[in-house]
Amino acid sequence: TGKTSFCMGLAKNFQEVGENFFVVAFNSEGRLNDTLMRRSDLDLSPNKFRMIHCNIAETVFGIIRELVQNNEQNRRYCFIIDSLDALVRFEDNSKDFTETAKIAGVPLISKTFCKTTSLPITKGNHLLLITGQTIANIGGSVHGPKSISSGGKAVKFFSTTMLEVKPVWTETI
């Protein structure tokens, strides 16, 4: 659907607002590549942009919290997490594939992150863009499938603005 490209367009506009507007992109899925970055026309210079290749939830959320709370350069940040689905708990990342990951581990971390950073992000005039998927539960509802968001409900609850791309659900589907 072009979620990542859409975020890159928003980030480009964000950078153009002023000198101290800085984009930090977390490439947790590994899909943010040179071609996409060039096509987005973002200013990729070190004083305007930083790419961080990481899919450890605690690290990604920790970096964002640190930059927002200890912002001595008085920057306005646009954070992009691409995508929430690819984040994994630090503890689960080292488990063998036969071991079970903690159920709802990332949603619990996401909830704590949202609780502790929603106010500082908003009051600091920062922008947080998160891409993610929804999983459709196709069980026999007459109103269409229920969807479950990656990262739990906290991300939706704490959002100031949200864009959801959903299929049209009519009687014929």
PDB file of C-alpha atoms in Angstrom:
ATOM      1  CA  THR A   1       0.000   0.000   0.000  1.00  0.00           C
ATOM      2  CA  GLY A   2       3.023   2.333   0.134  1.00  0.00           C
ATOM      3  CA  LYS A   3       3.035   2.994   3.890  1.00  0.00           C
ATOM      4  CA  THR A   4       6.801   3.480   3.985  1.00  0.00           C
ATOM      5  CA  SER A   5       6.838   5.782   0.959  1.00  0.00           C
ATOM      6  CA  PHE A   6       4.020   7.808   2.518  1.00  0.00           C
ATOM      7  CA  CYS A   7       6.064   8.203   5.714  1.00  0.00           C
ATOM      8  CA  MET A   8       9.095   9.277   3.692  1.00  0.00           C
ATOM      9  CA  GLY A   9       6.986  11.971   2.025  1.00  0.00           C
ATOM     10  CA  LEU A  10       5.846  13.268   5.410  1.00  0.00           C
ATOM     11  CA  ALA A  11       9.450  13.192   6.653  1.00  0.00           C
ATOM     12  CA  LYS A  12      10.632  15.195   3.625  1.00  0.00           C
ATOM     13  CA  ASN A  13       8.017  17.876   4.327  1.00  0.00           C
ATOM     14  CA  PHE A  14       9.005  17.827   8.014  1.00  0.00           C
ATOM     15  CA  GLN A  15      12.683  18.442   7.166  1.00  0.00           C
ATOM     16  CA  GLU A  16      11.763  21.422   5.032  1.00  0.00           C
ATOM     17  CA  VAL A  17      10.088  23.245   7.928  1.00  0.00           C
ATOM     18  CA  GLY A  18      13.359  24.479   9.388  1.00  0.00           C
ATOM     19  CA  GLU A  19      17.039  24.108  10.046  1.00  0.00           C
ATOM     20  CA  ASN A  20      16.668  22.103  13.243  1.00  0.00           C
ATOM     21  CA  PHE A  21      14.168  19.541  11.910  1.00  0.00           C
ATOM     22  CA  PHE A  22      15.781  16.102  11.958  1.00  0.00           C
ATOM     23  CA  VAL A  23      14.561  12.671  10.773  1.00  0.00           C
ATOM     24  CA  VAL A  24      15.497   9.428  12.536  1.00  0.00           C
ATOM     25  CA  ALA A  25      14.394   6.287  10.681  1.00  0.00           C
ATOM     26  CA  PHE A  26      14.443   2.853  12.316  1.00  0.00           C
ATOM     27  CA  ASN A  27      14.831   0.196   9.651  1.00  0.00           C
ATOM     28  CA  SER A  28      13.453  -2.723  11.622  1.00  0.00           C
ATOM     29  CA  GLU A  29      12.189  -4.684   8.596  1.00  0.00           C
ATOM     30  CA  GLY A  30      15.271  -4.058   6.488  1.00  0.00           C
ATOM     31  CA  ARG A  31      13.300  -2.593   3.593  1.00  0.00           C
ATOM     32  CA  LEU A  32      14.583   0.967   3.815  1.00  0.00           C
ATOM     33  CA  ASN A  33      17.181   0.791   1.072  1.00  0.00           C
ATOM     34  CA  ASP A  34      19.204   3.273  -0.986  1.00  0.00           C
ATOM     35  CA  THR A  35      16.744   3.239  -3.893  1.00  0.00           C
ATOM     36  CA  LEU A  36      13.780   4.086  -1.659  1.00  0.00           C
ATOM     37  CA  MET A  37      15.765   6.757   0.156  1.00  0.00           C
ATOM     38  CA  ARG A  38      16.870   8.462  -3.089  1.00  0.00           C
ATOM     39  CA  ARG A  39      13.344   8.277  -4.492  1.00  0.00           C
ATOM     40  CA  SER A  40      11.938   9.925  -1.357  1.00  0.00           C
ATOM     41  CA  ASP A  41      14.072  13.023  -1.981  1.00  0.00           C
ATOM     42  CA  LEU A  42      14.844  13.322   1.735  1.00  0.00           C
ATOM     43  CA  ASP A  43      17.867  15.350   2.759  1.00  0.00           C
ATOM     44  CA  LEU A  44      20.150  12.484   3.850  1.00  0.00           C
ATOM     45  CA  SER A  45      22.941  14.706   5.120  1.00  0.00           C
ATOM     46  CA  PRO A  46      24.171  13.935   8.671  1.00  0.00           C
ATOM     47  CA  ASN A  47      22.743  17.182  10.042  1.00  0.00           C
ATOM     48  CA  LYS A  48      19.203  16.277   8.824  1.00  0.00           C
ATOM     49  CA  PHE A  49      18.884  12.483   8.801  1.00  0.00           C
ATOM     50  CA  ARG A  50      19.975   9.306  10.554  1.00  0.00           C
ATOM     51  CA  MET A  51      19.124   5.695   9.655  1.00  0.00           C
ATOM     52  CA  ILE A  52      19.302   3.135  12.452  1.00  0.00           C
ATOM     53  CA  HIS A  53      19.154  -0.533  11.469  1.00  0.00           C
ATOM     54  CA  CYS A  54      17.630  -2.192  14.533  1.00  0.00           C
ATOM     55  CA  ASN A  55      14.649  -4.389  15.330  1.00  0.00           C
ATOM     56  CA  ILE A  56      15.053  -4.683  19.104  1.00  0.00           C
ATOM     57  CA  ALA A  57      11.987  -2.985  20.618  1.00  0.00           C
ATOM     58  CA  GLU A  58      13.680  -1.836  23.812  1.00  0.00           C
ATOM     59  CA  THR A  59      16.542  -0.260  21.842  1.00  0.00           C
ATOM     60  CA  VAL A  60      14.302   1.543  19.337  1.00  0.00           C
ATOM     61  CA  PHE A  61      11.967   2.910  22.002  1.00  0.00           C
ATOM     62  CA  GLY A  62      14.893   3.739  24.288  1.00  0.00           C
ATOM     63  CA  ILE A  63      16.645   5.819  21.609  1.00  0.00           C
ATOM     64  CA  ILE A  64      13.464   7.778  20.902  1.00  0.00           C
ATOM     65  CA  ARG A  65      12.860   8.430  24.587  1.00  0.00           C
ATOM     66  CA  GLU A  66      16.476   9.533  25.106  1.00  0.00           C
ATOM     67  CA  LEU A  67      16.428  11.940  22.140  1.00  0.00           C
ATOM     68  CA  VAL A  68      13.141  13.496  23.242  1.00  0.00           C
ATOM     69  CA  GLN A  69      13.973  13.812  26.938  1.00  0.00           C
ATOM     70  CA  ASN A  70      17.596  14.949  26.551  1.00  0.00           C
ATOM     71  CA  ASN A  71      17.265  17.274  23.597  1.00  0.00           C
ATOM     72  CA  GLU A  72      20.087  19.730  24.303  1.00  0.00           C
ATOM     73  CA  GLN A  73      20.288  20.769  20.618  1.00  0.00           C
ATOM     74  CA  ASN A  74      16.587  21.713  20.703  1.00  0.00           C
ATOM     75  CA  ARG A  75      15.839  19.670  17.606  1.00  0.00           C
ATOM     76  CA  ARG A  76      12.414  18.770  16.329  1.00  0.00           C
ATOM     77  CA  TYR A  77      12.459  15.082  15.526  1.00  0.00           C
ATOM     78  CA  CYS A  78      10.505  13.044  13.048  1.00  0.00           C
ATOM     79  CA  PHE A  79      10.859   9.414  14.094  1.00  0.00           C
ATOM     80  CA  ILE A  80       9.923   6.642  11.686  1.00  0.00           C
ATOM     81  CA  ILE A  81       9.570   3.050  12.897  1.00  0.00           C
ATOM     82  CA  ASP A  82       9.313   0.802   9.855  1.00  0.00           C
ATOM     83  CA  SER A  83       7.710  -1.394  11.030  1.00  0.00           C
ATOM     84  CA  LEU A  84       6.242  -2.236  14.409  1.00  0.00           C
ATOM     85  CA  ASP A  85       5.652  -5.793  13.174  1.00  0.00           C
ATOM     86  CA  ALA A  86       9.383  -6.427  12.849  1.00  0.00           C
ATOM     87  CA  LEU A  87      10.256  -5.408  16.395  1.00  0.00           C
ATOM     88  CA  VAL A  88      11.230  -8.145  18.797  1.00  0.00           C
ATOM     89  CA  ARG A  89      11.931  -8.119  22.521  1.00  0.00           C
ATOM     90  CA  PHE A  90      15.625  -8.268  23.396  1.00  0.00           C
ATOM     91  CA  GLU A  91      15.050 -11.414  25.442  1.00  0.00           C
ATOM     92  CA  ASP A  92      13.107 -13.150  22.650  1.00  0.00           C
ATOM     93  CA  ASN A  93      15.680 -12.280  19.988  1.00  0.00           C
ATOM     94  CA  SER A  94      18.233 -14.681  21.437  1.00  0.00           C
ATOM     95  CA  LYS A  95      15.838 -17.593  21.929  1.00  0.00           C
ATOM     96  CA  ASP A  96      16.106 -20.740  19.893  1.00  0.00           C
ATOM     97  CA  PHE A  97      13.278 -21.256  17.410  1.00  0.00           C
ATOM     98  CA  THR A  98      11.962 -24.105  19.562  1.00  0.00           C
ATOM     99  CA  GLU A  99      11.527 -21.732  22.529  1.00  0.00           C
ATOM    100  CA  THR A 100       8.373 -19.679  22.894  1.00  0.00           C
ATOM    101  CA  ALA A 101       8.529 -15.901  22.731  1.00  0.00           C
ATOM    102  CA  LYS A 102       6.638 -13.968  25.382  1.00  0.00           C
ATOM    103  CA  ILE A 103       3.009 -13.618  24.324  1.00  0.00           C
ATOM    104  CA  ALA A 104       2.161  -9.956  23.658  1.00  0.00           C
ATOM    105  CA  GLY A 105       5.738  -8.964  24.519  1.00  0.00           C
ATOM    106  CA  VAL A 106       6.069  -6.128  22.004  1.00  0.00           C
ATOM    107  CA  PRO A 107       2.541  -4.786  22.697  1.00  0.00           C
ATOM    108  CA  LEU A 108       3.430  -4.542  26.405  1.00  0.00           C
ATOM    109  CA  ILE A 109       6.636  -2.665  25.607  1.00  0.00           C
ATOM    110  CA  SER A 110       4.732  -0.463  23.126  1.00  0.00           C
ATOM    111  CA  LYS A 111       2.200   0.426  25.818  1.00  0.00           C
ATOM    112  CA  THR A 112       4.924   1.472  28.260  1.00  0.00           C
ATOM    113  CA  PHE A 113       6.663   3.441  25.513  1.00  0.00           C
ATOM    114  CA  CYS A 114       3.461   5.269  24.580  1.00  0.00           C
ATOM    115  CA  LYS A 115       2.632   6.047  28.204  1.00  0.00           C
ATOM    116  CA  THR A 116       6.056   7.519  28.903  1.00  0.00           C
ATOM    117  CA  THR A 117       6.693   9.387  25.661  1.00  0.00           C
ATOM    118  CA  SER A 118       3.339  10.502  24.280  1.00  0.00           C
ATOM    119  CA  LEU A 119       3.300  13.759  26.237  1.00  0.00           C
ATOM    120  CA  PRO A 120       6.984  14.692  25.638  1.00  0.00           C
ATOM    121  CA  ILE A 121       6.680  13.921  21.903  1.00  0.00           C
ATOM    122  CA  THR A 122       3.555  16.049  21.578  1.00  0.00           C
ATOM    123  CA  LYS A 123       4.750  18.938  23.755  1.00  0.00           C
ATOM    124  CA  GLY A 124       8.159  18.945  22.046  1.00  0.00           C
ATOM    125  CA  ASN A 125       6.485  19.257  18.624  1.00  0.00           C
ATOM    126  CA  HIS A 126       8.056  16.022  17.438  1.00  0.00           C
ATOM    127  CA  LEU A 127       6.492  13.597  14.977  1.00  0.00           C
ATOM    128  CA  LEU A 128       6.353   9.828  15.413  1.00  0.00           C
ATOM    129  CA  LEU A 129       5.419   7.755  12.363  1.00  0.00           C
ATOM    130  CA  ILE A 130       4.870   4.040  12.868  1.00  0.00           C
ATOM    131  CA  THR A 131       4.052   1.590  10.112  1.00  0.00           C
ATOM    132  CA  GLY A 132       2.426  -1.713  10.910  1.00  0.00           C
ATOM    133  CA  GLN A 133       0.084  -4.386   9.730  1.00  0.00           C
ATOM    134  CA  THR A 134      -3.278  -5.553  10.921  1.00  0.00           C
ATOM    135  CA  ILE A 135      -4.261  -9.168  10.999  1.00  0.00           C
ATOM    136  CA  ALA A 136      -7.801  -9.919   9.921  1.00  0.00           C
ATOM    137  CA  ASN A 137      -9.711 -12.464  11.949  1.00  0.00           C
ATOM    138  CA  ILE A 138     -12.083 -13.816   9.308  1.00  0.00           C
ATOM    139  CA  GLY A 139     -14.362 -15.628  11.759  1.00  0.00           C
ATOM    140  CA  GLY A 140     -18.052 -15.413  10.791  1.00  0.00           C
ATOM    141  CA  SER A 141     -18.930 -11.804  11.610  1.00  0.00           C
ATOM    142  CA  VAL A 142     -21.659 -10.220   9.492  1.00  0.00           C
ATOM    143  CA  HIS A 143     -19.931  -6.830   9.868  1.00  0.00           C
ATOM    144  CA  GLY A 144     -16.710  -7.998   8.272  1.00  0.00           C
ATOM    145  CA  PRO A 145     -13.514  -9.308   9.766  1.00  0.00           C
ATOM    146  CA  LYS A 146     -12.182  -7.967  13.041  1.00  0.00           C
ATOM    147  CA  SER A 147      -8.643  -6.739  12.844  1.00  0.00           C
ATOM    148  CA  ILE A 148      -5.848  -7.006  15.362  1.00  0.00           C
ATOM    149  CA  SER A 149      -3.135  -4.361  15.170  1.00  0.00           C
ATOM    150  CA  SER A 150       0.517  -5.127  15.584  1.00  0.00           C
ATOM    151  CA  GLY A 151       1.904  -3.618  18.752  1.00  0.00           C
ATOM    152  CA  GLY A 152      -1.398  -3.821  20.588  1.00  0.00           C
ATOM    153  CA  LYS A 153      -3.997  -1.108  21.131  1.00  0.00           C
ATOM    154  CA  ALA A 154      -1.738   1.403  22.885  1.00  0.00           C
ATOM    155  CA  VAL A 155      -0.341   2.805  19.639  1.00  0.00           C
ATOM    156  CA  LYS A 156      -3.879   3.565  18.421  1.00  0.00           C
ATOM    157  CA  PHE A 157      -4.976   4.945  21.779  1.00  0.00           C
ATOM    158  CA  PHE A 158      -2.073   7.383  22.103  1.00  0.00           C
ATOM    159  CA  SER A 159      -2.124   8.492  18.453  1.00  0.00           C
ATOM    160  CA  THR A 160      -2.896  12.105  17.689  1.00  0.00           C
ATOM    161  CA  THR A 161      -3.567  11.313  14.042  1.00  0.00           C
ATOM    162  CA  MET A 162      -3.872   7.935  12.402  1.00  0.00           C
ATOM    163  CA  LEU A 163      -4.138   6.790   8.815  1.00  0.00           C
ATOM    164  CA  GLU A 164      -5.496   3.300   8.378  1.00  0.00           C
ATOM    165  CA  VAL A 165      -5.548   1.633   4.985  1.00  0.00           C
ATOM    166  CA  LYS A 166      -8.387  -0.889   5.004  1.00  0.00           C
ATOM    167  CA  PRO A 167     -10.165  -2.869   2.324  1.00  0.00           C
ATOM    168  CA  VAL A 168     -13.724  -1.878   1.507  1.00  0.00           C
ATOM    169  CA  TRP A 169     -16.108  -4.289   3.214  1.00  0.00           C
ATOM    170  CA  THR A 170     -19.488  -4.622   1.545  1.00  0.00           C
ATOM    171  CA  GLU A 171     -22.206  -7.239   1.331  1.00  0.00           C
ATOM    172  CA  THR A 172     -20.587  -8.714  -1.780  1.00  0.00           C
ATOM    173  CA  ILE A 173     -17.320  -9.560  -0.008  1.00  0.00           C
TER     174      ILE A 173
END
